[in-house]
Tab-separated table of N, CA and C in Angstrom:
chain	number	residue	atom	x	y	z
Q	21	MET	N	5.653	-10.312	-12.961
Q	21	MET	CA	6.637	-9.832	-12.011
Q	21	MET	C	7.043	-8.396	-12.314
Q	22	GLY	N	6.857	-7.975	-13.551
Q	22	GLY	CA	7.187	-6.599	-13.901
Q	22	GLY	C	6.288	-5.591	-13.210
Q	23	ILE	N	5.161	-6.034	-12.711
Q	23	ILE	CA	4.240	-5.159	-11.981
Q	23	ILE	C	4.354	-5.410	-10.474
Q	24	ALA	N	4.399	-6.678	-10.083
Q	24	ALA	CA	4.364	-7.027	-8.652
Q	24	ALA	C	5.629	-6.605	-7.899
Q	25	TRP	N	6.800	-6.808	-8.506
Q	25	TRP	CA	8.045	-6.513	-7.786
Q	25	TRP	C	8.240	-5.019	-7.536
Q	26	PRO	N	8.104	-4.145	-8.552
Q	26	PRO	CA	8.230	-2.715	-8.255
Q	26	PRO	C	7.165	-2.232	-7.260
Q	27	ALA	N	5.956	-2.783	-7.364
Q	27	ALA	CA	4.897	-2.401	-6.425
Q	27	ALA	C	5.257	-2.829	-5.004
Q	28	PHE	N	5.852	-4.008	-4.855
Q	28	PHE	CA	6.286	-4.488	-3.542
Q	28	PHE	C	7.329	-3.551	-2.948
Q	29	LEU	N	8.312	-3.169	-3.756
Q	29	LEU	CA	9.372	-2.278	-3.263
Q	29	LEU	C	8.812	-0.919	-2.854
Q	30	LEU	N	7.921	-0.367	-3.671
Q	30	LEU	CA	7.333	0.925	-3.337
Q	30	LEU	C	6.449	0.825	-2.099
Q	31	ALA	N	5.729	-0.287	-1.939
Q	31	ALA	CA	4.911	-0.473	-0.737
Q	31	ALA	C	5.788	-0.504	0.508
Q	32	ALA	N	6.957	-1.128	0.411
Q	32	ALA	CA	7.878	-1.152	1.552
Q	32	ALA	C	8.361	0.254	1.891
Q	33	VAL	N	8.669	1.051	0.882
Q	33	VAL	CA	9.107	2.432	1.119
Q	33	VAL	C	7.976	3.248	1.728
Q	34	LEU	N	6.764	3.110	1.191
Q	34	LEU	CA	5.613	3.832	1.746
Q	34	LEU	C	5.365	3.438	3.200
Q	35	GLU	N	5.493	2.156	3.488
Q	35	GLU	CA	5.309	1.674	4.865
Q	35	GLU	C	6.283	2.369	5.811
Q	36	MET	N	7.533	2.440	5.403
Q	36	MET	CA	8.544	3.091	6.250
Q	36	MET	C	8.252	4.582	6.415
Q	37	LEU	N	7.889	5.250	5.334
Q	37	LEU	CA	7.629	6.687	5.407
Q	37	LEU	C	6.398	7.005	6.252
Q	38	VAL	N	5.318	6.277	6.033
Q	38	VAL	CA	4.072	6.562	6.761
Q	38	VAL	C	4.240	6.278	8.248
Q	39	PHE	N	4.810	5.120	8.584
Q	39	PHE	CA	4.877	4.759	9.992
Q	39	PHE	C	6.076	5.365	10.704
Q	40	ALA	N	6.879	6.118	9.991
Q	40	ALA	CA	7.886	6.936	10.664
Q	40	ALA	C	7.219	8.165	11.276
Q	41	MET	N	6.042	8.518	10.747
Q	41	MET	CA	5.327	9.702	11.233
Q	41	MET	C	4.028	9.381	11.963
Q	42	VAL	N	3.489	8.175	11.780
Q	42	VAL	CA	2.197	7.808	12.359
Q	42	VAL	C	2.393	6.631	13.304
Q	43	ASP	N	1.877	6.769	14.511
Q	43	ASP	CA	1.921	5.673	15.481
Q	43	ASP	C	0.632	4.866	15.344
Q	44	PRO	N	0.719	3.568	15.026
Q	44	PRO	CA	-0.502	2.767	14.871
Q	44	PRO	C	-1.371	2.743	16.129
Q	45	GLY	N	-0.786	2.950	17.286
Q	45	GLY	CA	-1.560	2.968	18.520
Q	45	GLY	C	-2.447	4.197	18.656
Q	46	ASP	N	-2.160	5.237	17.880
Q	46	ASP	CA	-2.945	6.472	17.943
Q	46	ASP	C	-4.057	6.534	16.901
Q	47	LEU	N	-4.215	5.504	16.093
Q	47	LEU	CA	-5.218	5.529	15.029
Q	47	LEU	C	-6.625	5.335	15.582
Q	48	HIS	N	-7.586	6.038	14.989
Q	48	HIS	CA	-8.993	5.932	15.365
Q	48	HIS	C	-9.828	5.644	14.124
Q	49	TRP	N	-10.926	4.922	14.314
Q	49	TRP	CA	-11.845	4.596	13.238
Q	49	TRP	C	-13.229	5.023	13.681
Q	50	PHE	N	-13.811	6.005	13.004
Q	50	PHE	CA	-15.114	6.579	13.355
Q	50	PHE	C	-15.150	7.035	14.810
Q	51	GLY	N	-14.066	7.674	15.252
Q	51	GLY	CA	-14.002	8.242	16.585
Q	51	GLY	C	-13.609	7.271	17.690
Q	52	GLN	N	-13.518	5.994	17.359
Q	52	GLN	CA	-13.145	4.982	18.345
Q	52	GLN	C	-11.714	4.521	18.092
Q	53	PRO	N	-10.966	4.233	19.152
Q	53	PRO	CA	-9.609	3.717	18.951
Q	53	PRO	C	-9.644	2.398	18.164
Q	54	LEU	N	-8.705	2.235	17.273
Q	54	LEU	CA	-8.618	1.021	16.464
Q	54	LEU	C	-8.218	-0.139	17.370
Q	55	ALA	N	-8.983	-1.219	17.348
Q	55	ALA	CA	-8.775	-2.335	18.268
Q	55	ALA	C	-7.800	-3.380	17.725
Q	56	TRP	N	-6.956	-3.003	16.783
Q	56	TRP	CA	-5.983	-3.932	16.204
Q	56	TRP	C	-4.633	-3.760	16.883
Q	57	SER	N	-3.843	-4.806	16.841
Q	57	SER	CA	-2.478	-4.707	17.345
Q	57	SER	C	-1.644	-3.885	16.356
Q	58	ARG	N	-0.505	-3.413	16.818
Q	58	ARG	CA	0.389	-2.653	15.925
Q	58	ARG	C	0.799	-3.496	14.723
Q	59	GLN	N	1.094	-4.762	14.957
Q	59	GLN	CA	1.521	-5.640	13.870
Q	59	GLN	C	0.413	-5.817	12.840
Q	60	ALA	N	-0.834	-5.906	13.286
Q	60	ALA	CA	-1.958	-6.031	12.363
Q	60	ALA	C	-2.096	-4.770	11.508
Q	61	VAL	N	-1.927	-3.608	12.126
Q	61	VAL	CA	-2.007	-2.344	11.376
Q	61	VAL	C	-0.891	-2.278	10.340
Q	62	TYR	N	0.325	-2.644	10.734
Q	62	TYR	CA	1.438	-2.640	9.790
Q	62	TYR	C	1.171	-3.594	8.622
Q	63	THR	N	0.653	-4.770	8.922
Q	63	THR	CA	0.406	-5.771	7.889
Q	63	THR	C	-0.674	-5.324	6.918
Q	64	VAL	N	-1.795	-4.873	7.450
Q	64	VAL	CA	-2.895	-4.436	6.591
Q	64	VAL	C	-2.471	-3.230	5.755
Q	65	ALA	N	-1.784	-2.296	6.367
Q	65	ALA	CA	-1.327	-1.117	5.626
Q	65	ALA	C	-0.375	-1.514	4.504
Q	66	PHE	N	0.531	-2.455	4.765
Q	66	PHE	CA	1.456	-2.896	3.730
Q	66	PHE	C	0.697	-3.475	2.546
Q	67	PHE	N	-0.272	-4.341	2.805
Q	67	PHE	CA	-1.015	-4.944	1.700
Q	67	PHE	C	-1.881	-3.930	0.962
Q	68	VAL	N	-2.397	-2.938	1.666
Q	68	VAL	CA	-3.137	-1.861	0.986
Q	68	VAL	C	-2.189	-1.061	0.093
Q	69	PHE	N	-1.031	-0.690	0.628
Q	69	PHE	CA	-0.044	0.036	-0.180
Q	69	PHE	C	0.380	-0.787	-1.384
Q	70	TRP	N	0.592	-2.080	-1.180
Q	70	TRP	CA	1.022	-2.945	-2.275
Q	70	TRP	C	-0.068	-3.046	-3.335
Q	71	GLY	N	-1.312	-3.182	-2.908
Q	71	GLY	CA	-2.419	-3.264	-3.861
Q	71	GLY	C	-2.586	-1.995	-4.675
Q	72	VAL	N	-2.480	-0.852	-4.015
Q	72	VAL	CA	-2.639	0.426	-4.720
Q	72	VAL	C	-1.498	0.652	-5.711
Q	73	THR	N	-0.274	0.367	-5.292
Q	73	THR	CA	0.849	0.578	-6.203
Q	73	THR	C	0.845	-0.452	-7.328
Q	74	ALA	N	0.382	-1.671	-7.068
Q	74	ALA	CA	0.266	-2.674	-8.129
Q	74	ALA	C	-0.808	-2.257	-9.135
Q	75	ALA	N	-1.922	-1.730	-8.638
Q	75	ALA	CA	-2.969	-1.258	-9.540
Q	75	ALA	C	-2.471	-0.103	-10.405
Q	76	SER	N	-1.705	0.779	-9.814
Q	76	SER	CA	-1.134	1.892	-10.572
Q	76	SER	C	-0.178	1.384	-11.651
Q	77	SER	N	0.683	0.447	-11.291
Q	77	SER	CA	1.620	-0.117	-12.265
Q	77	SER	C	0.888	-0.876	-13.369
Q	78	ALA	N	-0.135	-1.623	-12.999
Q	78	ALA	CA	-0.903	-2.374	-13.991
Q	78	ALA	C	-1.632	-1.436	-14.954
Q	79	LEU	N	-2.185	-0.356	-14.430
Q	79	LEU	CA	-2.859	0.619	-15.291
Q	79	LEU	C	-1.875	1.263	-16.248
Q	80	THR	N	-0.696	1.589	-15.756
Q	80	THR	CA	0.339	2.153	-16.622
Q	80	THR	C	0.715	1.173	-17.722
Q	81	ALA	N	0.925	-0.091	-17.359
Q	81	ALA	CA	1.263	-1.111	-18.355
Q	81	ALA	C	0.143	-1.272	-19.379
Q	82	LEU	N	-1.096	-1.255	-18.925
Q	82	LEU	CA	-2.242	-1.374	-19.826
Q	82	LEU	C	-2.295	-0.208	-20.803
Q	83	LEU	N	-2.077	0.992	-20.302
Q	83	LEU	CA	-2.120	2.165	-21.183
Q	83	LEU	C	-0.967	2.154	-22.186
Q	84	VAL	N	0.202	1.679	-21.786
Q	84	VAL	CA	1.332	1.598	-22.704
Q	84	VAL	C	1.043	0.569	-23.793
Q	85	ILE	N	0.458	-0.569	-23.409
Q	85	ILE	CA	0.127	-1.591	-24.401
Q	85	ILE	C	-0.892	-1.064	-25.393
Q	86	ARG	N	-1.929	-0.412	-24.922
Q	86	ARG	CA	-2.969	0.123	-25.805
Q	86	ARG	C	-2.433	1.207	-26.714
Q	87	LYS	N	-1.516	2.029	-26.221
Q	87	LYS	CA	-0.942	3.100	-27.028
Q	87	LYS	C	-0.100	2.534	-28.164
Q	88	THR	N	0.648	1.468	-27.890
Q	88	THR	CA	1.487	0.888	-28.929
Q	88	THR	C	0.679	0.136	-29.962
Q	89	GLU	N	-0.549	-0.285	-29.619
Q	89	GLU	CA	-1.400	-0.969	-30.592
Q	89	GLU	C	-2.013	-0.014	-31.586
Q	90	ASP	N	-2.157	1.257	-31.227
Q	90	ASP	CA	-2.795	2.233	-32.131
Q	90	ASP	C	-1.927	2.619	-33.282
C-alpha cells in the first residue's frame, strides 16, 4: 500500500490536469479519430497514469532498499 496509494492519488491529479486541457473527443490515433467513448479514454488514461506512477514509486522503493543494504 505504500506504493499503490500514493500512485493512485498522483494518477487522479494527473487525470484532472491532463483532461482539463485535452478533450478526449479530439484525440487521434495514427491520423484516425479515436473510436472510444470519452469514459473509455478517461478510464484507460487513469490506469496508464496509475501504472506509470506505481512503477516509479516501486523503483524508488527498490533503490532505497538496495542502498540501505550496501
